[in-house]
């Protein structure tokens, strides 16, 4: 316990506060260890009494003034500012009460009927599709409650989902079986179905060029093969192999064109456009292996084991016919590329190097190589016939192989670059960037990427910093300001303020989504090659 009392006139206390310190002056009463109450001005029991009298005598006026100050401090009220905040809501790791769900998903995922949805609340929302402005959605919580009402329990709903999944698998198996039977029926009785769009692709554009090349190169292979059998010329054998490689490769291109026309599916949401590049890449590899490889092999064998060549008259005639046919196919490919390059605003060289149309490029380069290889083969065969030296013919075979190897290397390089996803031209990217930056709703854009997906399809991606003030003003311009002002004046407490802010905050977010849709539409109109636009909001 305390053995002596404490002497104090006044004490200052500081209350902790976020904004300002509050000072209190109060009189403190001190108790001894024996429980007796003493005033702050009283002395010690063991010897403070002699000093007490002089203190009282000498400081009477000061005590009077201190007492007045104490009275004034006690009368002043304490003012503390408290910040009003809303109570934070804990949503948990998974919160789906406010999620919207479409009618199709509600029927498929919760095993409901369309009549069950008629009893639920319908909400009109902004549509993500270009062809519709609004569409109807439902609250996920309402759909879940309705499914439990229909099926009784989550276990019963899970059993129904499993049953429908098994029925869907069985339906797909039956559908595949029926399609196979229908195909066999068509093959037996004949197909009277009108020509499909995939077949119509081979009567115009790149498809027409490929089909003409297949027919001509097939005939060239047949006649060159007969000439090689008759003459035994190494150059003629290289030409026959060259025509066979061209025919096979162009058949592969036709397959790629037909596959690229397939509609997108859930496994391939961006479609099958790259099948043309894949077919062209395989075609380039085939040219290298079949054309260049066999030509080099036969030329080397001719140099190691030369043998005399029979009459070359028929070989010259076939080469002349091949030159005319290959030249005709080459002109068809050149005209098609020139027309497509003019439509894209590119030069002939840029269109070919950028591999804008891989199928036509393959036909162009193969036929150009064919024309040059015919000239090389004819020259070397002529030297052989004049000098009687078979080495010229073998050198011609090596020259044809080298030419085919160069063409195949170019095709492999250009198609590989296209499949890797190269960027579009800097001028086009700059135009798209300027379009976004010139819009008042955009503050800045970052991480801009524009990838050429092939066949005049571009995917554009950018992170956009939107100006919230402009977005909010765009929302306010569509509202009745007088009615909005009345709503503000009716707000009296925190609950009403929260309801007001939540209502208009959601509408402002919808306005932001509408601005994103507008920018995506403007980008597609400015550059028709842009098919997919991804704008990320910062």
XYZ file of C-alpha atoms in Angstrom:
538
model
C 0.000 0.000 0.000
C 0.955 3.612 -0.177
C 2.730 4.938 2.907
C 2.439 8.608 1.968
C 0.033 10.773 0.107
C 0.673 12.436 -3.268
C 0.472 16.158 -3.634
C -0.882 17.473 -6.884
C -2.596 20.611 -7.982
C -4.011 19.476 -11.336
C -3.281 16.836 -13.947
C -3.677 16.924 -17.746
C -5.061 13.891 -19.563
C -4.880 13.339 -23.335
C -7.554 11.125 -24.812
C -6.453 9.236 -27.944
C -8.288 10.267 -31.119
C -7.723 9.967 -34.845
C -8.090 13.676 -35.552
C -7.157 15.907 -32.616
C -6.103 15.559 -28.991
C -8.692 16.503 -26.402
C -7.222 17.997 -23.159
C -9.015 17.583 -19.849
C -8.109 19.407 -16.657
C -9.552 17.737 -13.592
C -8.889 17.599 -9.889
C -7.415 14.369 -8.618
C -8.221 12.958 -5.255
C -5.576 10.697 -3.708
C -6.185 7.973 -1.130
C -3.647 6.651 1.346
C -3.095 3.022 2.130
C -5.322 3.213 5.196
C -8.288 4.345 3.158
C -8.383 8.029 4.220
C -9.211 10.529 1.497
C -6.921 13.519 1.066
C -7.041 16.588 -1.076
C -4.269 17.218 -3.556
C -3.085 20.236 -1.593
C -2.754 18.412 1.736
C 0.689 17.573 3.125
C 2.372 14.402 4.236
C 1.456 12.918 7.594
C 5.111 12.623 8.610
C 6.375 16.143 8.278
C 4.619 18.100 5.633
C 2.524 20.120 8.105
C 5.190 22.783 8.866
C 5.538 23.556 5.185
C 1.817 23.715 4.587
C 1.199 27.028 6.326
C 3.728 29.092 4.383
C 2.435 27.597 1.177
C -1.115 28.579 2.007
C -0.063 32.043 3.085
C 2.128 32.721 0.113
C -0.047 31.304 -2.620
C -3.547 32.298 -1.644
C -4.093 34.486 -4.719
C -2.590 31.826 -6.993
C -4.911 29.148 -5.585
C -7.869 31.414 -6.235
C -6.871 31.869 -9.866
C -6.213 28.137 -10.299
C -9.618 27.359 -8.888
C -11.199 29.700 -11.427
C -9.304 28.042 -14.270
C -10.411 24.627 -13.048
C -13.999 25.693 -13.077
C -13.702 27.034 -16.629
C -12.022 23.848 -17.959
C -14.607 21.606 -16.348
C -17.496 23.471 -17.902
C -16.167 23.108 -21.510
C -17.818 20.140 -23.364
C -15.739 17.426 -25.063
C -16.201 17.305 -28.853
C -15.038 14.208 -30.774
C -15.624 13.754 -34.542
C -16.645 10.214 -35.507
C -16.470 9.025 -39.170
C -19.607 7.212 -40.279
C -18.830 4.125 -42.380
C -20.948 1.297 -43.730
C -20.554 -2.102 -42.203
C -18.369 -4.324 -44.385
C -20.187 -7.307 -45.782
C -18.524 -10.689 -45.763
C -19.440 -12.526 -48.981
C -17.397 -15.635 -48.382
C -15.190 -17.519 -50.872
C -18.145 -18.320 -53.173
C -21.003 -15.890 -53.638
C -23.512 -16.460 -56.419
C -26.678 -14.944 -55.004
C -26.607 -11.967 -57.377
C -25.402 -13.883 -60.446
C -27.515 -13.837 -63.582
C -28.141 -16.927 -65.698
C -29.720 -17.311 -69.120
C -32.777 -19.399 -69.789
C -30.854 -21.986 -71.786
C -28.346 -22.558 -68.982
C -31.152 -22.711 -66.409
C -32.917 -25.437 -68.388
C -29.761 -27.442 -69.122
C -27.872 -27.146 -65.831
C -30.829 -27.294 -63.407
C -33.056 -29.700 -65.392
C -36.007 -27.332 -65.606
C -38.697 -26.737 -68.189
C -39.497 -23.507 -69.926
C -42.794 -23.371 -68.045
C -40.880 -23.406 -64.746
C -39.062 -20.230 -65.726
C -42.296 -18.349 -66.403
C -42.873 -18.059 -62.667
C -39.466 -16.508 -61.945
C -38.403 -12.879 -62.014
C -37.271 -11.768 -65.471
C -34.536 -9.158 -65.798
C -33.596 -7.303 -68.972
C -29.859 -6.915 -69.382
C -27.491 -5.549 -72.006
C -26.827 -8.243 -74.569
C -23.245 -9.378 -75.310
C -24.212 -10.113 -78.914
C -24.200 -7.615 -81.760
C -27.560 -8.606 -83.241
C -29.655 -7.945 -80.094
C -29.734 -4.958 -77.743
C -31.188 -6.645 -74.629
C -31.976 -10.165 -73.536
C -33.740 -11.811 -70.602
C -31.853 -13.348 -67.676
C -32.808 -14.819 -64.315
C -31.300 -14.633 -60.844
C -29.279 -17.748 -60.140
C -30.638 -17.904 -56.598
C -34.204 -18.004 -57.959
C -33.291 -20.752 -60.412
C -31.596 -22.827 -57.704
C -34.606 -22.442 -55.408
C -36.949 -23.448 -58.248
C -34.871 -26.523 -59.067
C -35.001 -27.639 -55.439
C -38.759 -27.082 -55.469
C -39.147 -29.198 -58.606
C -36.749 -32.023 -57.711
C -37.098 -31.963 -53.932
C -33.423 -32.276 -52.937
C -29.895 -31.709 -54.310
C -29.387 -35.478 -54.484
C -32.400 -35.918 -56.749
C -31.151 -33.085 -58.969
C -27.707 -34.715 -59.202
C -29.289 -38.044 -60.221
C -31.314 -36.326 -62.928
C -28.202 -34.574 -64.255
C -26.376 -37.899 -64.423
C -29.294 -39.528 -66.237
C -29.444 -36.730 -68.802
C -25.691 -36.899 -69.325
C -25.905 -40.600 -70.107
C -28.831 -39.957 -72.454
C -26.822 -37.271 -74.258
C -23.869 -39.643 -74.750
C -26.199 -42.312 -76.108
C -27.818 -39.778 -78.423
C -24.428 -38.781 -79.842
C -23.549 -42.401 -80.458
C -26.827 -42.951 -82.289
C -26.327 -39.756 -84.256
C -22.894 -40.887 -85.406
C -24.314 -44.269 -86.396
C -27.168 -42.644 -88.326
C -24.793 -40.309 -90.126
C -22.693 -43.260 -91.222
C -25.778 -45.130 -92.474
C -26.929 -42.009 -94.327
C -23.514 -41.702 -95.963
C -23.676 -45.310 -97.102
C -27.198 -44.729 -98.418
C -26.030 -41.731 -100.451
C -23.122 -43.682 -101.876
C -25.448 -46.489 -102.972
C -28.376 -44.483 -104.362
C -26.535 -41.335 -105.332
C -26.405 -37.982 -103.633
C -29.092 -35.604 -104.883
C -28.382 -32.974 -102.250
C -27.616 -29.506 -103.649
C -23.968 -28.527 -103.809
C -22.702 -27.389 -100.408
C -20.863 -24.180 -99.703
C -17.597 -26.106 -99.210
C -17.851 -27.518 -102.728
C -18.742 -24.110 -104.117
C -15.409 -22.784 -102.797
C -13.591 -24.723 -105.517
C -15.267 -22.770 -108.296
C -13.908 -19.352 -107.348
C -10.885 -17.714 -105.804
C -8.089 -19.884 -104.382
C -10.173 -23.047 -104.690
C -10.486 -22.579 -108.451
C -6.726 -22.042 -108.795
C -5.994 -25.221 -106.823
C -8.419 -27.365 -108.839
C -6.985 -26.150 -112.161
C -3.472 -26.910 -110.894
C -4.472 -30.423 -109.792
C -5.893 -31.281 -113.212
C -2.951 -29.891 -115.192
C -0.220 -31.322 -112.958
C -1.905 -34.734 -112.974
C -1.802 -34.831 -116.770
C 1.778 -33.569 -116.802
C 2.864 -36.325 -114.430
C 1.302 -38.990 -116.623
C 2.966 -37.829 -119.837
C 6.340 -37.112 -118.189
C 6.331 -40.593 -116.701
C 5.786 -42.084 -120.167
C 8.645 -39.960 -121.548
C 11.010 -41.119 -118.780
C 10.123 -44.765 -119.389
C 10.812 -44.291 -123.119
C 14.030 -42.216 -122.853
C 15.496 -43.041 -119.426
C 16.483 -39.388 -118.948
C 17.344 -38.356 -115.381
C 16.020 -34.846 -116.033
C 12.742 -36.280 -117.303
C 12.492 -38.493 -114.216
C 12.988 -35.393 -112.048
C 10.265 -33.617 -113.990
C 7.878 -36.552 -113.523
C 8.570 -36.644 -109.788
C 8.134 -32.874 -109.673
C 4.689 -33.090 -111.296
C 3.672 -35.941 -108.969
C 4.748 -33.911 -105.933
C 2.816 -30.902 -107.210
C -0.318 -32.983 -107.741
C -0.171 -34.513 -104.254
C 0.568 -31.191 -102.598
C -2.261 -29.428 -104.388
C -4.643 -32.213 -103.388
C -3.531 -31.524 -99.827
C -4.236 -27.822 -100.368
C -7.746 -28.672 -101.536
C -8.271 -30.631 -98.330
C -7.056 -27.648 -96.305
C -9.449 -25.307 -98.107
C -12.406 -27.592 -97.448
C -11.476 -27.989 -93.768
C -11.012 -24.259 -93.284
C -14.659 -23.709 -94.236
C -15.901 -25.620 -91.182
C -17.899 -23.624 -88.684
C -16.384 -22.986 -85.235
C -17.291 -25.383 -82.440
C -16.721 -25.358 -78.658
C -13.380 -27.129 -79.106
C -12.226 -24.605 -81.735
C -13.980 -21.307 -80.945
C -11.940 -19.318 -83.478
C -12.656 -21.690 -86.353
C -10.430 -23.755 -88.629
C -8.947 -21.008 -90.784
C -5.381 -22.095 -90.049
C -5.982 -25.401 -91.819
C -4.875 -23.654 -95.018
C -1.545 -22.752 -93.465
C -1.125 -26.244 -92.045
C -1.815 -27.789 -95.464
C 0.619 -25.362 -97.104
C 3.284 -26.173 -94.502
C 2.909 -29.902 -95.096
C 2.973 -29.192 -98.837
C 6.290 -27.393 -98.478
C 7.723 -30.327 -96.540
C 6.403 -32.704 -99.213
C 8.036 -30.705 -101.993
C 11.335 -30.860 -100.150
C 11.168 -34.596 -99.478
C 9.591 -35.886 -102.696
C 10.642 -33.311 -105.248
C 14.021 -32.058 -104.108
C 15.123 -35.267 -102.401
C 14.381 -37.633 -105.281
C 15.765 -35.203 -107.848
C 19.038 -34.906 -105.941
C 19.205 -38.651 -105.497
C 18.618 -39.406 -109.172
C 21.093 -36.717 -110.258
C 23.822 -38.084 -107.969
C 23.171 -41.615 -109.216
C 23.465 -40.317 -112.792
C 26.820 -38.724 -112.016
C 28.122 -41.884 -110.368
C 26.727 -44.343 -112.918
C 26.134 -42.504 -116.211
C 24.267 -44.285 -118.977
C 23.441 -43.263 -122.557
C 20.105 -41.591 -123.307
C 17.753 -42.737 -126.055
C 15.946 -40.455 -128.524
C 14.882 -37.209 -126.836
C 12.288 -36.178 -129.422
C 9.315 -37.308 -127.356
C 10.848 -35.774 -124.254
C 11.102 -32.407 -125.946
C 7.494 -32.568 -127.082
C 6.266 -33.425 -123.588
C 8.377 -30.689 -122.043
C 6.942 -28.192 -124.494
C 3.391 -29.242 -123.594
C 4.259 -29.105 -119.899
C 5.673 -25.616 -120.331
C 2.419 -24.411 -121.899
C 0.190 -26.050 -119.260
C 2.310 -24.970 -116.300
C 2.482 -21.464 -117.731
C -1.321 -21.341 -118.000
C -1.696 -22.381 -114.360
C 0.927 -19.828 -113.376
C -1.027 -17.058 -115.113
C -4.210 -18.077 -113.278
C -2.386 -17.887 -109.937
C -0.775 -14.534 -110.799
C -4.109 -12.997 -111.747
C -5.744 -14.245 -108.549
C -2.941 -12.884 -106.337
C -2.899 -9.537 -108.168
C -6.650 -9.146 -107.673
C -6.482 -10.063 -103.978
C -3.470 -7.780 -103.409
C -5.298 -4.817 -104.937
C -8.302 -5.499 -102.716
C -6.047 -5.423 -99.630
C -4.083 -2.384 -100.776
C -0.814 -4.321 -100.925
C 1.754 -4.841 -103.617
C 2.162 -8.177 -105.341
C 5.450 -8.851 -103.530
C 4.034 -7.958 -100.075
C 1.025 -10.183 -100.586
C 3.214 -13.164 -101.467
C 5.825 -12.631 -98.731
C 3.220 -12.115 -96.013
C 1.464 -15.317 -97.143
C -1.962 -13.709 -97.148
C -3.384 -16.575 -99.196
C -1.266 -19.679 -98.552
C -3.070 -21.939 -101.039
C -2.607 -19.578 -103.975
C 0.975 -18.899 -102.894
C 1.812 -22.586 -103.074
C 0.315 -22.883 -106.561
C 2.159 -19.748 -107.690
C 5.555 -20.872 -106.411
C 5.142 -24.472 -107.539
C 4.164 -23.444 -111.068
C 6.931 -20.845 -111.236
C 9.390 -23.515 -110.154
C 7.853 -25.895 -112.709
C 8.324 -23.428 -115.568
C 11.929 -22.768 -114.555
C 12.630 -26.462 -114.042
C 11.250 -27.265 -117.520
C 13.641 -24.704 -118.966
C 16.544 -26.167 -116.967
C 15.673 -29.731 -117.959
C 15.290 -28.827 -121.635
C 18.613 -26.985 -121.642
C 20.521 -29.848 -120.012
C 18.887 -32.445 -122.242
C 19.771 -30.358 -125.282
C 23.408 -30.203 -124.187
C 23.398 -33.932 -123.669
C 21.963 -34.572 -127.136
C 24.481 -32.212 -128.739
C 27.596 -33.409 -126.937
C 26.552 -36.959 -126.111
C 27.725 -36.407 -122.517
C 25.111 -37.744 -119.985
C 26.595 -35.675 -117.166
C 24.702 -32.586 -118.365
C 21.451 -34.417 -117.841
C 22.436 -35.383 -114.283
C 23.458 -31.790 -113.580
C 20.011 -30.707 -114.780
C 18.404 -33.097 -112.279
C 20.480 -31.542 -109.478
C 19.460 -28.066 -110.652
C 15.761 -28.982 -110.558
C 16.207 -30.437 -107.058
C 17.929 -27.279 -105.857
C 15.123 -25.128 -107.259
C 12.473 -27.249 -105.526
C 14.402 -27.129 -102.261
C 14.485 -23.320 -102.385
C 10.729 -23.127 -102.987
C 9.988 -25.586 -100.186
C 12.197 -23.648 -97.736
C 10.334 -20.427 -98.546
C 6.935 -22.102 -98.068
C 7.975 -23.656 -94.766
C 9.260 -20.308 -93.470
C 6.246 -18.193 -94.481
C 3.627 -20.666 -93.233
C 5.475 -21.235 -89.962
C 5.542 -17.479 -89.353
C 1.804 -17.299 -90.041
C 1.004 -20.168 -87.681
C 3.095 -18.648 -84.889
C 0.832 -15.573 -84.884
C 2.748 -12.587 -86.169
C 1.744 -8.992 -85.591
C -0.035 -6.895 -88.176
C 1.672 -4.067 -90.026
C 2.804 -1.137 -87.798
C 0.728 1.307 -89.875
C -2.461 -0.653 -89.234
C -1.668 -0.988 -85.539
C -1.038 2.754 -85.314
C -4.413 3.522 -86.886
C -6.212 1.295 -84.405
C -4.299 2.843 -81.501
C -5.119 6.383 -82.629
C -8.788 5.480 -82.905
C -8.867 4.425 -79.255
C -6.784 7.305 -77.941
C -8.875 9.904 -79.764
C -12.059 8.794 -78.006
C -12.981 11.038 -75.019
C -13.846 8.068 -72.815
C -10.280 6.693 -73.014
C -7.479 8.161 -70.889
C -4.697 5.849 -72.005
C -4.104 2.443 -73.522
C -1.398 -0.048 -72.601
C -0.086 -3.432 -73.745
C -1.522 -3.243 -77.253
C -1.311 -6.454 -79.311
C -2.742 -7.177 -82.753
C -2.166 -10.707 -84.028
C -2.751 -11.852 -87.585
C -4.697 -15.099 -87.229
C -4.489 -15.814 -90.950
C -6.791 -15.371 -93.925
C -7.492 -11.682 -93.201
C -8.519 -12.255 -89.596
C -6.967 -10.097 -86.872
C -7.299 -10.377 -83.114
C -6.831 -7.069 -81.270
C -6.109 -6.799 -77.547
C -5.440 -3.739 -75.363
C -5.656 -2.647 -71.727
C -7.717 0.548 -71.571
C -7.741 3.156 -68.812
C -11.237 4.644 -68.970
C -12.128 8.140 -67.737
C -14.742 7.536 -65.057
C -15.964 11.115 -65.194
C -16.796 10.885 -68.885
C -18.531 7.547 -68.344
C -20.560 8.986 -65.486
C -21.458 12.056 -67.538
C -22.574 9.794 -70.364
C -24.877 8.065 -67.901
C -26.206 11.332 -66.478
C -26.982 12.667 -69.959
C -29.512 9.877 -70.332
C -31.223 10.546 -66.983
C -33.897 12.981 -65.839
C -31.825 15.371 -63.732
C -34.868 16.778 -61.895
C -35.970 13.302 -60.878
C -32.428 12.425 -59.879
C -32.234 15.552 -57.719
C -35.459 14.576 -55.982
C -34.006 11.163 -55.205
C -30.949 12.810 -53.683
C -33.072 15.114 -51.515
C -35.048 12.145 -50.200
C -31.919 10.489 -48.846
C -32.040 10.875 -45.043
C -29.904 8.071 -43.588
C -27.120 5.674 -44.429
C -29.433 2.895 -45.622
C -31.134 5.165 -48.151
C -27.753 6.498 -49.293
C -26.474 2.956 -49.796
C -29.552 1.994 -51.847
C -29.177 5.131 -53.986
C -25.485 4.531 -54.668
C -25.961 0.823 -55.448
C -28.742 1.544 -57.917
C -26.899 4.176 -59.908
C -23.508 2.479 -59.477
C -24.789 -0.625 -61.258
C -26.221 1.532 -64.032
C -22.872 3.299 -64.457
C -21.125 -0.085 -64.788
C -23.634 -1.012 -67.507
C -22.817 2.278 -69.223
C -19.132 1.376 -69.094
C -19.920 -1.962 -70.740
C -21.872 -0.170 -73.455
C -18.877 2.093 -74.087
C -16.650 -0.982 -74.461
C -19.093 -2.433 -77.006
C -19.101 0.835 -78.923
C -15.306 0.954 -79.091
C -15.142 -2.653 -80.287
C -17.683 -1.893 -83.005
C -15.731 1.180 -84.113
C -12.513 -0.846 -84.333
C -14.170 -3.471 -86.510
C -15.670 -0.814 -88.784
C -12.351 1.006 -89.144
C -10.486 -2.211 -90.021
C -12.730 -5.020 -91.378
C -9.930 -7.534 -90.843
C -10.380 -7.178 -87.058
C -12.700 -10.029 -86.112
C -11.971 -10.433 -82.377
C -11.469 -7.494 -79.984
C -10.474 -7.903 -76.315
C -10.480 -4.647 -74.319
C -9.362 -5.072 -70.707
C -10.454 -2.372 -68.256
C -7.766 -0.979 -65.967
